[in-house]
């Protein structure tokens, strides 16, 4: 099978040697021997799922989350952009610069057509069948088959095509209502995005344009009201995240003047997504929504025993959660259940909205993770770290023929702890 380095021709890689962060690491037996002689340290704070400007992010540049993590005492960060590994090498450089261990992940939106037809909501509470799905611990530098790379390229192009059509409809709406704003999609993509141009970038562009056109809070609120066709703006004028969410809700979502429905070509099947992740050296991982809004659950997740069976049936033995979404008692019960059943479990913050939340994780309402939850997150992260290290060494990682080695999880945890400690000690 032909493999390609996804970034061989990028400007960034012309400035780096694009080597693995594990190039100078010792062999496993030597690494474990070294680690056994180290003084035991506290369980580190870990954030295993953040987005960067390579998809859409609260961060203005890839280095920003590392600076914030360093200030908050976070020792591990995981990049988790949609449809792209373009940020991996810069993420690796920043990790080495700031002594923060990196996880190399990716995220997709898949479509399970049978569940869509049955009206079953998976981990998107509004769209039956749509399934957010992550890959953990991919190769760095990124490498996958030409077939997988083409599928990702086609996904990005289809996503961008839809976004360009949104800008076209937006301009028609603005002209018809004599609002006095106009946008060029290519210029917005160049100025605000990387390769992937998303709906949130359009909302950001509109908010920036309003702020540039009007200098006073009253003038800005009046212009927003006009854009919203007489509907009063609800957010404070200095609430960037709130304003951009209102823009999306009023203009870019279903029923909005610039809404463009997604074409089925914008989605791969869940099976195709899993194949790409495994091909790229990663571990398939299901992102759990869990409770949302008054302890509601999606149809797919409302019974944890049934969910466990469904995931095992799909050869998925890793899950991740965004604890800030969930109530503590619900999160704790769910996570301990899946941990007792041998799953690799990690937590993150996403940071895929304009809001710049803390890097250190907490549960909904600001409650700290307790010691057991932090330990479970650490062990899940260690498995991914060990997997990345072994694959980079040309060895078999946590998967064998696409199936997780759940009976070897303990050994991967110990090796991964050593991998993380060695990286932080360099």
PDB file of C-alpha atoms in Angstrom, residues 170-401:
ATOM      1  CA  UNK A 170     -25.358  35.845   2.797  1.00  0.00           C
ATOM      2  CA  UNK A 171     -24.296  38.517   0.291  1.00  0.00           C
ATOM      3  CA  UNK A 172     -27.618  38.218  -1.547  1.00  0.00           C
ATOM      4  CA  UNK A 173     -29.500  38.653   1.738  1.00  0.00           C
ATOM      5  CA  UNK A 174     -27.412  41.669   2.782  1.00  0.00           C
ATOM      6  CA  UNK A 175     -27.846  43.334  -0.616  1.00  0.00           C
ATOM      7  CA  UNK A 176     -31.602  42.700  -0.682  1.00  0.00           C
ATOM      8  CA  UNK A 177     -31.988  44.272   2.755  1.00  0.00           C
ATOM      9  CA  UNK A 178     -29.610  47.167   1.938  1.00  0.00           C
ATOM     10  CA  UNK A 179     -27.445  46.458   4.963  1.00  0.00           C
ATOM     11  CA  UNK A 180     -24.216  47.665   3.380  1.00  0.00           C
ATOM     12  CA  UNK A 181     -21.955  44.717   4.065  1.00  0.00           C
ATOM     13  CA  UNK A 182     -20.462  42.269   1.591  1.00  0.00           C
ATOM     14  CA  UNK A 183     -17.956  39.438   1.840  1.00  0.00           C
ATOM     15  CA  UNK A 184     -15.556  37.582  -0.419  1.00  0.00           C
ATOM     16  CA  UNK A 185     -15.361  33.910   0.557  1.00  0.00           C
ATOM     17  CA  UNK A 186     -11.816  33.393  -0.679  1.00  0.00           C
ATOM     18  CA  UNK A 187     -10.617  36.472   1.174  1.00  0.00           C
ATOM     19  CA  UNK A 188     -12.311  35.324   4.387  1.00  0.00           C
ATOM     20  CA  UNK A 189     -10.781  31.885   4.100  1.00  0.00           C
ATOM     21  CA  UNK A 190      -7.339  33.392   3.559  1.00  0.00           C
ATOM     22  CA  UNK A 191      -7.680  35.848   6.434  1.00  0.00           C
ATOM     23  CA  UNK A 192      -9.503  33.835   9.087  1.00  0.00           C
ATOM     24  CA  UNK A 193      -8.966  30.138   8.321  1.00  0.00           C
ATOM     25  CA  UNK A 194      -6.358  27.620   7.267  1.00  0.00           C
ATOM     26  CA  UNK A 195      -7.341  24.952   4.734  1.00  0.00           C
ATOM     27  CA  UNK A 196     -10.707  24.293   6.358  1.00  0.00           C
ATOM     28  CA  UNK A 197     -13.202  27.177   6.080  1.00  0.00           C
ATOM     29  CA  UNK A 198     -16.094  26.674   8.491  1.00  0.00           C
ATOM     30  CA  UNK A 199     -19.460  28.201   9.315  1.00  0.00           C
ATOM     31  CA  UNK A 200     -18.003  29.703  12.499  1.00  0.00           C
ATOM     32  CA  UNK A 201     -15.508  31.669  10.369  1.00  0.00           C
ATOM     33  CA  UNK A 202     -18.448  33.347   8.591  1.00  0.00           C
ATOM     34  CA  UNK A 203     -20.008  34.307  11.922  1.00  0.00           C
ATOM     35  CA  UNK A 204     -16.647  35.677  13.032  1.00  0.00           C
ATOM     36  CA  UNK A 205     -16.355  37.714   9.820  1.00  0.00           C
ATOM     37  CA  UNK A 206     -19.821  39.228  10.253  1.00  0.00           C
ATOM     38  CA  UNK A 207     -19.121  40.190  13.855  1.00  0.00           C
ATOM     39  CA  UNK A 208     -15.792  41.803  12.877  1.00  0.00           C
ATOM     40  CA  UNK A 209     -17.436  43.684   9.994  1.00  0.00           C
ATOM     41  CA  UNK A 210     -20.152  45.080  12.279  1.00  0.00           C
ATOM     42  CA  UNK A 211     -17.532  46.235  14.780  1.00  0.00           C
ATOM     43  CA  UNK A 212     -15.521  47.906  12.025  1.00  0.00           C
ATOM     44  CA  UNK A 213     -18.541  49.616  10.486  1.00  0.00           C
ATOM     45  CA  UNK A 214     -19.980  50.943  13.765  1.00  0.00           C
ATOM     46  CA  UNK A 215     -17.887  52.402  16.571  1.00  0.00           C
ATOM     47  CA  UNK A 216     -20.499  52.662  19.350  1.00  0.00           C
ATOM     48  CA  UNK A 217     -22.337  49.918  21.228  1.00  0.00           C
ATOM     49  CA  UNK A 218     -25.647  51.421  20.171  1.00  0.00           C
ATOM     50  CA  UNK A 219     -24.617  51.544  16.520  1.00  0.00           C
ATOM     51  CA  UNK A 220     -23.432  47.954  16.635  1.00  0.00           C
ATOM     52  CA  UNK A 221     -26.613  46.733  18.337  1.00  0.00           C
ATOM     53  CA  UNK A 222     -28.721  48.594  15.762  1.00  0.00           C
ATOM     54  CA  UNK A 223     -26.799  47.007  12.887  1.00  0.00           C
ATOM     55  CA  UNK A 224     -27.117  43.543  14.418  1.00  0.00           C
ATOM     56  CA  UNK A 225     -30.866  44.117  14.772  1.00  0.00           C
ATOM     57  CA  UNK A 226     -31.057  44.978  11.085  1.00  0.00           C
ATOM     58  CA  UNK A 227     -29.058  41.875  10.141  1.00  0.00           C
ATOM     59  CA  UNK A 228     -31.385  39.815  12.339  1.00  0.00           C
ATOM     60  CA  UNK A 229     -34.379  41.379  10.529  1.00  0.00           C
ATOM     61  CA  UNK A 230     -35.708  43.273  13.507  1.00  0.00           C
ATOM     62  CA  UNK A 231     -34.899  40.623  16.089  1.00  0.00           C
ATOM     63  CA  UNK A 232     -33.134  42.280  19.012  1.00  0.00           C
ATOM     64  CA  UNK A 233     -29.611  41.157  19.787  1.00  0.00           C
ATOM     65  CA  UNK A 234     -29.562  39.317  23.123  1.00  0.00           C
ATOM     66  CA  UNK A 235     -25.848  39.186  23.926  1.00  0.00           C
ATOM     67  CA  UNK A 236     -23.830  41.985  25.430  1.00  0.00           C
ATOM     68  CA  UNK A 237     -21.948  43.828  22.706  1.00  0.00           C
ATOM     69  CA  UNK A 238     -18.631  42.838  24.273  1.00  0.00           C
ATOM     70  CA  UNK A 239     -19.628  39.139  24.409  1.00  0.00           C
ATOM     71  CA  UNK A 240     -17.824  37.917  21.304  1.00  0.00           C
ATOM     72  CA  UNK A 241     -18.800  34.261  21.704  1.00  0.00           C
ATOM     73  CA  UNK A 242     -22.438  35.127  22.402  1.00  0.00           C
ATOM     74  CA  UNK A 243     -22.696  37.441  19.409  1.00  0.00           C
ATOM     75  CA  UNK A 244     -21.167  34.908  17.019  1.00  0.00           C
ATOM     76  CA  UNK A 245     -23.491  32.194  18.285  1.00  0.00           C
ATOM     77  CA  UNK A 246     -26.463  34.515  17.660  1.00  0.00           C
ATOM     78  CA  UNK A 247     -25.201  35.231  14.149  1.00  0.00           C
ATOM     79  CA  UNK A 248     -25.018  31.498  13.447  1.00  0.00           C
ATOM     80  CA  UNK A 249     -28.463  30.880  14.896  1.00  0.00           C
ATOM     81  CA  UNK A 250     -30.130  33.710  13.002  1.00  0.00           C
ATOM     82  CA  UNK A 251     -28.390  33.453   9.636  1.00  0.00           C
ATOM     83  CA  UNK A 252     -26.455  30.224   9.157  1.00  0.00           C
ATOM     84  CA  UNK A 253     -28.548  27.498  10.767  1.00  0.00           C
ATOM     85  CA  UNK A 254     -31.662  25.842   9.342  1.00  0.00           C
ATOM     86  CA  UNK A 255     -34.240  28.543   8.573  1.00  0.00           C
ATOM     87  CA  UNK A 256     -31.605  31.275   8.346  1.00  0.00           C
ATOM     88  CA  UNK A 257     -31.175  33.433   5.253  1.00  0.00           C
ATOM     89  CA  UNK A 258     -27.686  32.052   4.504  1.00  0.00           C
ATOM     90  CA  UNK A 259     -28.331  28.440   5.457  1.00  0.00           C
ATOM     91  CA  UNK A 260     -27.130  25.812   2.985  1.00  0.00           C
ATOM     92  CA  UNK A 261     -28.022  22.177   3.765  1.00  0.00           C
ATOM     93  CA  UNK A 262     -25.180  19.708   3.901  1.00  0.00           C
ATOM     94  CA  UNK A 263     -24.831  17.374   0.974  1.00  0.00           C
ATOM     95  CA  UNK A 264     -24.577  13.650   1.814  1.00  0.00           C
ATOM     96  CA  UNK A 265     -21.140  13.800   0.131  1.00  0.00           C
ATOM     97  CA  UNK A 266     -19.999  15.835   3.138  1.00  0.00           C
ATOM     98  CA  UNK A 267     -20.093  12.697   5.293  1.00  0.00           C
ATOM     99  CA  UNK A 268     -18.336   9.366   5.356  1.00  0.00           C
ATOM    100  CA  UNK A 269     -19.837   6.313   6.974  1.00  0.00           C
ATOM    101  CA  UNK A 270     -18.678   5.461  10.473  1.00  0.00           C
ATOM    102  CA  UNK A 271     -16.897   2.404   9.075  1.00  0.00           C
ATOM    103  CA  UNK A 272     -14.974   4.555   6.576  1.00  0.00           C
ATOM    104  CA  UNK A 273     -13.949   6.967   9.323  1.00  0.00           C
ATOM    105  CA  UNK A 274     -12.674   4.124  11.483  1.00  0.00           C
ATOM    106  CA  UNK A 275     -10.690   2.737   8.545  1.00  0.00           C
ATOM    107  CA  UNK A 276      -9.019   6.124   7.967  1.00  0.00           C
ATOM    108  CA  UNK A 277      -8.122   6.484  11.632  1.00  0.00           C
ATOM    109  CA  UNK A 278      -6.575   3.021  11.827  1.00  0.00           C
ATOM    110  CA  UNK A 279      -4.796   3.580   8.502  1.00  0.00           C
ATOM    111  CA  UNK A 280      -3.306   6.795   9.907  1.00  0.00           C
ATOM    112  CA  UNK A 281      -1.983   4.915  12.934  1.00  0.00           C
ATOM    113  CA  UNK A 282      -4.689   5.994  15.379  1.00  0.00           C
ATOM    114  CA  UNK A 283      -7.152   4.483  17.846  1.00  0.00           C
ATOM    115  CA  UNK A 284     -10.895   4.843  17.067  1.00  0.00           C
ATOM    116  CA  UNK A 285     -12.630   6.806  19.825  1.00  0.00           C
ATOM    117  CA  UNK A 286     -16.298   7.655  20.385  1.00  0.00           C
ATOM    118  CA  UNK A 287     -16.951  11.160  21.809  1.00  0.00           C
ATOM    119  CA  UNK A 288     -19.727  10.872  24.399  1.00  0.00           C
ATOM    120  CA  UNK A 289     -22.157  13.771  24.708  1.00  0.00           C
ATOM    121  CA  UNK A 290     -23.819  12.367  27.863  1.00  0.00           C
ATOM    122  CA  UNK A 291     -26.273  14.639  29.702  1.00  0.00           C
ATOM    123  CA  UNK A 292     -27.167  17.939  28.079  1.00  0.00           C
ATOM    124  CA  UNK A 293     -29.761  20.523  29.113  1.00  0.00           C
ATOM    125  CA  UNK A 294     -31.906  19.354  32.040  1.00  0.00           C
ATOM    126  CA  UNK A 295     -30.262  15.923  32.087  1.00  0.00           C
ATOM    127  CA  UNK A 296     -31.426  14.975  28.605  1.00  0.00           C
ATOM    128  CA  UNK A 297     -29.676  12.211  26.688  1.00  0.00           C
ATOM    129  CA  UNK A 298     -29.616  11.215  23.042  1.00  0.00           C
ATOM    130  CA  UNK A 299     -31.340   8.001  21.995  1.00  0.00           C
ATOM    131  CA  UNK A 300     -27.985   6.287  21.452  1.00  0.00           C
ATOM    132  CA  UNK A 301     -26.583   7.214  24.870  1.00  0.00           C
ATOM    133  CA  UNK A 302     -29.506   7.040  27.285  1.00  0.00           C
ATOM    134  CA  UNK A 303     -28.653   3.484  28.412  1.00  0.00           C
ATOM    135  CA  UNK A 304     -24.975   3.039  29.287  1.00  0.00           C
ATOM    136  CA  UNK A 305     -25.141  -0.762  29.262  1.00  0.00           C
ATOM    137  CA  UNK A 306     -26.640  -0.741  25.772  1.00  0.00           C
ATOM    138  CA  UNK A 307     -24.103   1.875  24.631  1.00  0.00           C
ATOM    139  CA  UNK A 308     -21.267  -0.321  25.897  1.00  0.00           C
ATOM    140  CA  UNK A 309     -22.579  -3.240  23.855  1.00  0.00           C
ATOM    141  CA  UNK A 310     -23.049  -1.071  20.747  1.00  0.00           C
ATOM    142  CA  UNK A 311     -19.510   0.300  20.915  1.00  0.00           C
ATOM    143  CA  UNK A 312     -17.938  -3.087  21.488  1.00  0.00           C
ATOM    144  CA  UNK A 313     -19.901  -4.384  18.521  1.00  0.00           C
ATOM    145  CA  UNK A 314     -18.271  -1.678  16.393  1.00  0.00           C
ATOM    146  CA  UNK A 315     -14.783  -2.508  17.745  1.00  0.00           C
ATOM    147  CA  UNK A 316     -14.620   0.793  19.620  1.00  0.00           C
ATOM    148  CA  UNK A 317     -12.931   0.505  23.009  1.00  0.00           C
ATOM    149  CA  UNK A 318     -12.057   4.160  23.619  1.00  0.00           C
ATOM    150  CA  UNK A 319     -14.307   7.052  24.604  1.00  0.00           C
ATOM    151  CA  UNK A 320     -13.772  10.712  25.398  1.00  0.00           C
ATOM    152  CA  UNK A 321     -15.861  13.282  27.210  1.00  0.00           C
ATOM    153  CA  UNK A 322     -15.985  17.050  27.632  1.00  0.00           C
ATOM    154  CA  UNK A 323     -16.590  17.228  31.411  1.00  0.00           C
ATOM    155  CA  UNK A 324     -17.707  20.884  31.400  1.00  0.00           C
ATOM    156  CA  UNK A 325     -20.917  19.760  29.654  1.00  0.00           C
ATOM    157  CA  UNK A 326     -21.898  17.274  32.324  1.00  0.00           C
ATOM    158  CA  UNK A 327     -23.110  17.116  35.907  1.00  0.00           C
ATOM    159  CA  UNK A 328     -20.566  15.613  38.271  1.00  0.00           C
ATOM    160  CA  UNK A 329     -22.588  12.647  39.557  1.00  0.00           C
ATOM    161  CA  UNK A 330     -23.681  11.659  36.038  1.00  0.00           C
ATOM    162  CA  UNK A 331     -20.147  11.919  34.671  1.00  0.00           C
ATOM    163  CA  UNK A 332     -18.663   9.968  37.576  1.00  0.00           C
ATOM    164  CA  UNK A 333     -21.158   7.109  37.310  1.00  0.00           C
ATOM    165  CA  UNK A 334     -20.734   6.832  33.542  1.00  0.00           C
ATOM    166  CA  UNK A 335     -16.942   7.067  33.477  1.00  0.00           C
ATOM    167  CA  UNK A 336     -16.360   4.562  36.269  1.00  0.00           C
ATOM    168  CA  UNK A 337     -18.694   2.091  34.551  1.00  0.00           C
ATOM    169  CA  UNK A 338     -16.783   2.255  31.264  1.00  0.00           C
ATOM    170  CA  UNK A 339     -13.449   2.217  33.074  1.00  0.00           C
ATOM    171  CA  UNK A 340     -14.475  -0.955  34.929  1.00  0.00           C
ATOM    172  CA  UNK A 341     -15.224  -2.456  31.513  1.00  0.00           C
ATOM    173  CA  UNK A 342     -11.696  -1.855  30.223  1.00  0.00           C
ATOM    174  CA  UNK A 343     -12.238   1.226  28.049  1.00  0.00           C
ATOM    175  CA  UNK A 344      -9.575   3.844  27.362  1.00  0.00           C
ATOM    176  CA  UNK A 345     -11.103   7.103  28.579  1.00  0.00           C
ATOM    177  CA  UNK A 346      -9.855  10.666  28.082  1.00  0.00           C
ATOM    178  CA  UNK A 347     -11.208  14.162  28.729  1.00  0.00           C
ATOM    179  CA  UNK A 348     -10.865  17.500  26.947  1.00  0.00           C
ATOM    180  CA  UNK A 349     -12.260  21.003  26.622  1.00  0.00           C
ATOM    181  CA  UNK A 350     -12.665  21.330  22.811  1.00  0.00           C
ATOM    182  CA  UNK A 351     -12.172  25.117  22.658  1.00  0.00           C
ATOM    183  CA  UNK A 352     -13.899  25.082  19.262  1.00  0.00           C
ATOM    184  CA  UNK A 353     -15.967  28.202  19.933  1.00  0.00           C
ATOM    185  CA  UNK A 354     -14.824  31.815  20.311  1.00  0.00           C
ATOM    186  CA  UNK A 355     -15.012  31.518  24.112  1.00  0.00           C
ATOM    187  CA  UNK A 356     -11.596  31.213  25.764  1.00  0.00           C
ATOM    188  CA  UNK A 357     -12.320  28.855  28.651  1.00  0.00           C
ATOM    189  CA  UNK A 358      -9.630  27.649  31.091  1.00  0.00           C
ATOM    190  CA  UNK A 359      -7.281  24.925  29.894  1.00  0.00           C
ATOM    191  CA  UNK A 360      -7.537  23.051  33.193  1.00  0.00           C
ATOM    192  CA  UNK A 361     -10.579  20.816  33.056  1.00  0.00           C
ATOM    193  CA  UNK A 362     -13.581  21.001  35.332  1.00  0.00           C
ATOM    194  CA  UNK A 363     -17.039  19.462  35.384  1.00  0.00           C
ATOM    195  CA  UNK A 364     -20.209  21.453  34.660  1.00  0.00           C
ATOM    196  CA  UNK A 365     -20.648  24.333  37.068  1.00  0.00           C
ATOM    197  CA  UNK A 366     -16.906  24.592  37.640  1.00  0.00           C
ATOM    198  CA  UNK A 367     -16.554  21.543  39.899  1.00  0.00           C
ATOM    199  CA  UNK A 368     -13.031  20.119  39.906  1.00  0.00           C
ATOM    200  CA  UNK A 369     -12.352  16.604  38.673  1.00  0.00           C
ATOM    201  CA  UNK A 370     -11.878  14.350  41.689  1.00  0.00           C
ATOM    202  CA  UNK A 371      -8.803  12.159  42.162  1.00  0.00           C
ATOM    203  CA  UNK A 372     -10.420   9.083  40.607  1.00  0.00           C
ATOM    204  CA  UNK A 373     -11.519  10.939  37.455  1.00  0.00           C
ATOM    205  CA  UNK A 374      -8.070  12.509  37.100  1.00  0.00           C
ATOM    206  CA  UNK A 375      -6.475   9.074  37.453  1.00  0.00           C
ATOM    207  CA  UNK A 376      -8.761   7.555  34.809  1.00  0.00           C
ATOM    208  CA  UNK A 377      -7.950  10.420  32.430  1.00  0.00           C
ATOM    209  CA  UNK A 378      -4.234   9.939  33.125  1.00  0.00           C
ATOM    210  CA  UNK A 379      -4.378   6.208  32.432  1.00  0.00           C
ATOM    211  CA  UNK A 380      -6.311   6.710  29.186  1.00  0.00           C
ATOM    212  CA  UNK A 381      -3.822   9.351  28.104  1.00  0.00           C
ATOM    213  CA  UNK A 382      -0.942   7.023  28.972  1.00  0.00           C
ATOM    214  CA  UNK A 383      -2.345   4.302  26.693  1.00  0.00           C
ATOM    215  CA  UNK A 384      -2.456   6.794  23.805  1.00  0.00           C
ATOM    216  CA  UNK A 385       1.057   8.034  24.619  1.00  0.00           C
ATOM    217  CA  UNK A 386       2.412   4.469  24.606  1.00  0.00           C
ATOM    218  CA  UNK A 387       0.603   3.762  21.339  1.00  0.00           C
ATOM    219  CA  UNK A 388       2.099   6.861  19.676  1.00  0.00           C
ATOM    220  CA  UNK A 389       5.568   5.930  20.907  1.00  0.00           C
ATOM    221  CA  UNK A 390       5.418   2.294  19.760  1.00  0.00           C
ATOM    222  CA  UNK A 391       3.998   3.115  16.330  1.00  0.00           C
ATOM    223  CA  UNK A 392       6.696   5.766  15.849  1.00  0.00           C
ATOM    224  CA  UNK A 393       9.273   3.062  16.676  1.00  0.00           C
ATOM    225  CA  UNK A 394       7.803   0.855  13.950  1.00  0.00           C
ATOM    226  CA  UNK A 395       6.195  -1.499  16.439  1.00  0.00           C
ATOM    227  CA  UNK A 396       2.607  -2.563  16.979  1.00  0.00           C
ATOM    228  CA  UNK A 397       0.625  -0.176  19.147  1.00  0.00           C
ATOM    229  CA  UNK A 398      -2.594  -0.639  21.108  1.00  0.00           C
ATOM    230  CA  UNK A 399      -4.411  -2.167  18.124  1.00  0.00           C
ATOM    231  CA  UNK A 400      -3.896  -5.589  16.578  1.00  0.00           C
ATOM    232  CA  UNK A 401      -5.672  -5.969  13.246  1.00  0.00           C
TER     233      UNK A 401
END
